[in-house]
mmCIF file of C-alpha atoms and ligand atoms in Angstrom:
data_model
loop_
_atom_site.group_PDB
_atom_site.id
_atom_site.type_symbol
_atom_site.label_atom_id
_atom_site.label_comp_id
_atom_site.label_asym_id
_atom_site.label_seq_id
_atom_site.Cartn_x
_atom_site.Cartn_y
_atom_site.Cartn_z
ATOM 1 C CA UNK A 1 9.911 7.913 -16.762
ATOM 2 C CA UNK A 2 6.545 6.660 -16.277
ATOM 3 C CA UNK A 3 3.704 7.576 -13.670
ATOM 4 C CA UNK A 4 1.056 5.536 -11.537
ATOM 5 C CA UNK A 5 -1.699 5.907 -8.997
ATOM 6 C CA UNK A 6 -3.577 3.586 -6.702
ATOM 7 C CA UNK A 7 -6.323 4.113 -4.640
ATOM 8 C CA UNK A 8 -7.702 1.667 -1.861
ATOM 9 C CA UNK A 9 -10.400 1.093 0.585
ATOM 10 C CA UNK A 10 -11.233 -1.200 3.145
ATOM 11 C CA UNK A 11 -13.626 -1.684 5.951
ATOM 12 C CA UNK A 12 -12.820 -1.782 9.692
ATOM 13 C CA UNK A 13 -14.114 -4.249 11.582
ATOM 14 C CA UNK A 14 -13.545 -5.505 15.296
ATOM 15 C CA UNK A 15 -11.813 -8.351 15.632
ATOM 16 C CA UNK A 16 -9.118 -7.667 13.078
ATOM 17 C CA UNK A 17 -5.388 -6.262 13.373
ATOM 18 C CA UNK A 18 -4.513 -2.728 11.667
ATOM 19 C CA UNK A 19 -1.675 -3.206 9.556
ATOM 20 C CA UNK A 20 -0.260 -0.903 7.687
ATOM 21 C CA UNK A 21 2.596 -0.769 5.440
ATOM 22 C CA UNK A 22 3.115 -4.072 6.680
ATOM 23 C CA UNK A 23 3.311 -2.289 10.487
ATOM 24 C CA UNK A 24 0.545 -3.614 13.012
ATOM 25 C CA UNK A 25 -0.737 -0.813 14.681
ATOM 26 C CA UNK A 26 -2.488 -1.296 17.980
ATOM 27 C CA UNK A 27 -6.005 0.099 17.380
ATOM 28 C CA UNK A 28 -9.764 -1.307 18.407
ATOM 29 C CA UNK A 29 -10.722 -2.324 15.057
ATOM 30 C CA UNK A 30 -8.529 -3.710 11.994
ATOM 31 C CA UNK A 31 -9.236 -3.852 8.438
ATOM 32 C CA UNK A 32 -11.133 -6.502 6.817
ATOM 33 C CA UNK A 33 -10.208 -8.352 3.442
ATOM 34 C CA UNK A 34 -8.534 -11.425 2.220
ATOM 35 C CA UNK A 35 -4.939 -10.614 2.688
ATOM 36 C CA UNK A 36 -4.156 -8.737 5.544
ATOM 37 C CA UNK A 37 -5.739 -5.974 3.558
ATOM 38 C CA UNK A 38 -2.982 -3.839 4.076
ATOM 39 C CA UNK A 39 -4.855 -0.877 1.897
ATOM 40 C CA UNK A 40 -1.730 1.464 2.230
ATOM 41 C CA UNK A 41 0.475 -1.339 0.409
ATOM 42 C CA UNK A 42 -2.417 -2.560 -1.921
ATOM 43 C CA UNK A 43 -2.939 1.276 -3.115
ATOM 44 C CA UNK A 44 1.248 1.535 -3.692
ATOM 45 C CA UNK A 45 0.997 -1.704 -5.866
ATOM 46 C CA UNK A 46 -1.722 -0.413 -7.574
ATOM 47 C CA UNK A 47 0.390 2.893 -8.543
ATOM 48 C CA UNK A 48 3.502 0.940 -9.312
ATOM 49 C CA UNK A 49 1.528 -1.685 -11.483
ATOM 50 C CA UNK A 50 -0.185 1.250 -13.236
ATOM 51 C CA UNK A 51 2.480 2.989 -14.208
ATOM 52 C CA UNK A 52 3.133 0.206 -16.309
ATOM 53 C CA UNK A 53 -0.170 -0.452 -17.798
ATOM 54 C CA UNK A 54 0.328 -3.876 -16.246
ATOM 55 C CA UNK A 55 -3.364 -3.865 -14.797
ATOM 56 C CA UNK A 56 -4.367 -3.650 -11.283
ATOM 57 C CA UNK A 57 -3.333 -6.327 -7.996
ATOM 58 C CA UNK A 58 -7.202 -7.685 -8.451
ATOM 59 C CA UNK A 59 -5.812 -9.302 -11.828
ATOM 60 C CA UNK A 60 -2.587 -10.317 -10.227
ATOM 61 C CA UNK A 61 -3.620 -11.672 -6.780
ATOM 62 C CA UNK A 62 -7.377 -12.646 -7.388
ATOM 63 C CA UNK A 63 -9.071 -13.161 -3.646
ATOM 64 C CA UNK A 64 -10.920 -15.634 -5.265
ATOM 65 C CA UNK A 65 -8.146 -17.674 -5.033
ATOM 66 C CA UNK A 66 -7.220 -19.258 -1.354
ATOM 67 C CA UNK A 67 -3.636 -19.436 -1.786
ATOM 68 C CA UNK A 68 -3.521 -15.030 -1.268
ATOM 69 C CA UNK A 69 -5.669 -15.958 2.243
ATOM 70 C CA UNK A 70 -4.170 -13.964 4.883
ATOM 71 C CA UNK A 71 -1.220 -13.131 2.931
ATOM 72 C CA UNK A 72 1.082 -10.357 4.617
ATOM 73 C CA UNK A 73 0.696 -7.652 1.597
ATOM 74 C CA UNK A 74 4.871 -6.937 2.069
ATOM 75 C CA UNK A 75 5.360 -10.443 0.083
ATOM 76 C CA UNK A 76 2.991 -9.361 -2.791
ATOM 77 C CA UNK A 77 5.035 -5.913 -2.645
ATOM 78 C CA UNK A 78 8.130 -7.754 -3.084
ATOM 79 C CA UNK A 79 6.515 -9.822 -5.636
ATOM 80 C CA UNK A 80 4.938 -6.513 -7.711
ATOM 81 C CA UNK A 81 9.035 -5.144 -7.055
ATOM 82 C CA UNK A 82 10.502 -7.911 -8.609
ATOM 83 C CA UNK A 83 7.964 -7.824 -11.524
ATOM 84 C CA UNK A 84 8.858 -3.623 -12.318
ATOM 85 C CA UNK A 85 12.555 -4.438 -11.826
ATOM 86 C CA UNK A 86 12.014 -7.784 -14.793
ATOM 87 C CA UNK A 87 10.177 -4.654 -17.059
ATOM 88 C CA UNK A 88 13.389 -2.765 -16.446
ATOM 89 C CA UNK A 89 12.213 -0.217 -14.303
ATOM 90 C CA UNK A 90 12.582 0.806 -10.842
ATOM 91 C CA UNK A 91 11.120 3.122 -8.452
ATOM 92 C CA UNK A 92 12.406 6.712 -8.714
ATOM 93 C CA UNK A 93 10.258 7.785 -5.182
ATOM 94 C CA UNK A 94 6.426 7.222 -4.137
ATOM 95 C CA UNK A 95 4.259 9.226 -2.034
ATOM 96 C CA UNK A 96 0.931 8.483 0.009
ATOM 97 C CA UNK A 97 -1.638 9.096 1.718
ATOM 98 C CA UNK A 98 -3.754 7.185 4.558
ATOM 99 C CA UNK A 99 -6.961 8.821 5.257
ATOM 100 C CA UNK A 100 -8.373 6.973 8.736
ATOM 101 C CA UNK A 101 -10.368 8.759 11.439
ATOM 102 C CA UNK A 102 -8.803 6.529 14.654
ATOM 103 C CA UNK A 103 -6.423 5.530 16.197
ATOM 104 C CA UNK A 104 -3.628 8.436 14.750
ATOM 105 C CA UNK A 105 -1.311 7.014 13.351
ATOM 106 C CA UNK A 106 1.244 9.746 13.125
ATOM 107 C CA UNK A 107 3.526 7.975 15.897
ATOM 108 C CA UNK A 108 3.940 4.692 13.559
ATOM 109 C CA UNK A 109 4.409 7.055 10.716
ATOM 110 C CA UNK A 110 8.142 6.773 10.526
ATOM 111 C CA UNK A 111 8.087 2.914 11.160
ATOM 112 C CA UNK A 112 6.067 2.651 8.493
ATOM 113 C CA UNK A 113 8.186 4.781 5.748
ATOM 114 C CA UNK A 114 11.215 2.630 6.884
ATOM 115 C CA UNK A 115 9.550 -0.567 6.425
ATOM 116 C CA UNK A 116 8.136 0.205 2.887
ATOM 117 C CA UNK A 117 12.030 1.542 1.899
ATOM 118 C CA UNK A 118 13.572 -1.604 3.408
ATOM 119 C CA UNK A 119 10.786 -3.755 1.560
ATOM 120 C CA UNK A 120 11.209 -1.536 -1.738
ATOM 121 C CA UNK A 121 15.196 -1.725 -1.575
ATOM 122 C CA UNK A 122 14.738 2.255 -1.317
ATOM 123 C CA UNK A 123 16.288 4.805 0.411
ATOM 124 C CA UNK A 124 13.664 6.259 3.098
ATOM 125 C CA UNK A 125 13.663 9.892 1.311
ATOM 126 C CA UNK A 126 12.332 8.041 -1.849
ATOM 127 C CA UNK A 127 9.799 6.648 0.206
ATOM 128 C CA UNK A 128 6.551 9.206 1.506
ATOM 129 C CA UNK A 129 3.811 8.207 3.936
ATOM 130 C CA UNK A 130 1.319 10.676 5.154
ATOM 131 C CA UNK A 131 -1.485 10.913 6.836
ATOM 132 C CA UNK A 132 -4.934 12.585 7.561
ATOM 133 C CA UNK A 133 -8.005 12.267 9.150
ATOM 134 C CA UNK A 134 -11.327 12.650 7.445
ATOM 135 C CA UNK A 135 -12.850 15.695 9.435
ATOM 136 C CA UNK A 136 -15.339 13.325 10.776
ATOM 137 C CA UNK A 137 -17.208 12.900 7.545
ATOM 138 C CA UNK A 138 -18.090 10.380 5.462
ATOM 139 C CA UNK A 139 -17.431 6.545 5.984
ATOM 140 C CA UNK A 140 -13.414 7.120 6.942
ATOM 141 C CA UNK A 141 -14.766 9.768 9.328
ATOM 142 C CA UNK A 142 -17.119 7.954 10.953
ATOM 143 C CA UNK A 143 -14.317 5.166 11.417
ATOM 144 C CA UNK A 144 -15.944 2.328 9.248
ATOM 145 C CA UNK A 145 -13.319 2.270 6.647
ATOM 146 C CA UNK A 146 -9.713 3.383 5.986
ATOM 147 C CA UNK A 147 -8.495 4.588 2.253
ATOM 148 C CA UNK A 148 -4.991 4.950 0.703
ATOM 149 C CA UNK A 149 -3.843 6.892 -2.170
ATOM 150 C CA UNK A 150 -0.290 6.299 -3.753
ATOM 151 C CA UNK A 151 1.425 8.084 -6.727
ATOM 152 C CA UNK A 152 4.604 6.245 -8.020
ATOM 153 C CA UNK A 153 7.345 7.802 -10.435
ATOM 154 C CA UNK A 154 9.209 4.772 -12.043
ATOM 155 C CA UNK A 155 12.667 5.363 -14.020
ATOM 156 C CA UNK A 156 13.806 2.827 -16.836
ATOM 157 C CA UNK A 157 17.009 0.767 -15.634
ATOM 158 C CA UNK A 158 17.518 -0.578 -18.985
ATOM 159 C CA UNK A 159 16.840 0.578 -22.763
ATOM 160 C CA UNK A 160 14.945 -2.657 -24.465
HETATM 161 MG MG1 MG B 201 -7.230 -3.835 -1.016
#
């Protein structure tokens, strides 16, 4: 088995939708970034791709590059997928956690864990989303930025 963790952050701005886990969530202000920045996804690609040692989604979707402009982040999760499953691995289960001040998201909560299984090929109990506020402090608590945290357990499919 191996064992990853991803961490994200991104700003919230007006003027932007709140997506996450490839679920728009009706809220005042949206995330910023060059993809939908979809941090809940980006930090679950970040565990899945570090389990691996096969970097981090900077090296594999640089936003220097225009073609990953406003890209929903549920194709690069397919695309990361498809890349652990080619390795010979496959998710065993992933859990996570949102941190974000406003709007709650708890209602959206199981919309979201279905959408990441159904995106993953999983089965919804391999698949955990959580979520907190920050108490009010710091940046997340004073709603001018979201953050994600993801730990993925990957079993080997195939012995090379
Ligand atoms: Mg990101």
């Amino acid at each position: 088995m191996r064992i990853g963790q991803g961490y994200d952050v991104h700003k919230l701005v007006e003027g932007r939708k709140l997506i996450l886990g490839g679920i728009e969530i009706p809220s005042k202000k949206g995330l910023l970034g060059h993809s939908d920045a979809d941090v809940l996804i980006h930090a679950i690609m970040d565990a899945m791709l570090g389990a691996l040692a096969l970097g981090d989604i900077g090296k594999h979707f640089p936003d220097t590059d225009p073609k990953f402009k406003g890209i929903s982040s549920i194709t690069l999760l397919k695309h990361v997928n498809e890349l652990i499953l080619s390795y010979g691995w496959k998710i065993s289960n992933l859990d996570s956690t949102v941190v974000l001040q406003a709007p709650k998201i708890a209602p959206y909560i199981e919309k979201v864990q279905t959408n990441l299984a159904e995106n993953l090929k999983l089965k919804n109990d391999c698949v955990s989303v959580k979520a907190t506020t920050n108490e009010k402090l710091g940046f997340s608590g004073r709603e001018e930025g979201a953050q994600a945290f993801a730990v993925v357990l990957l079993k080997q499919t195939k012995v090379n």
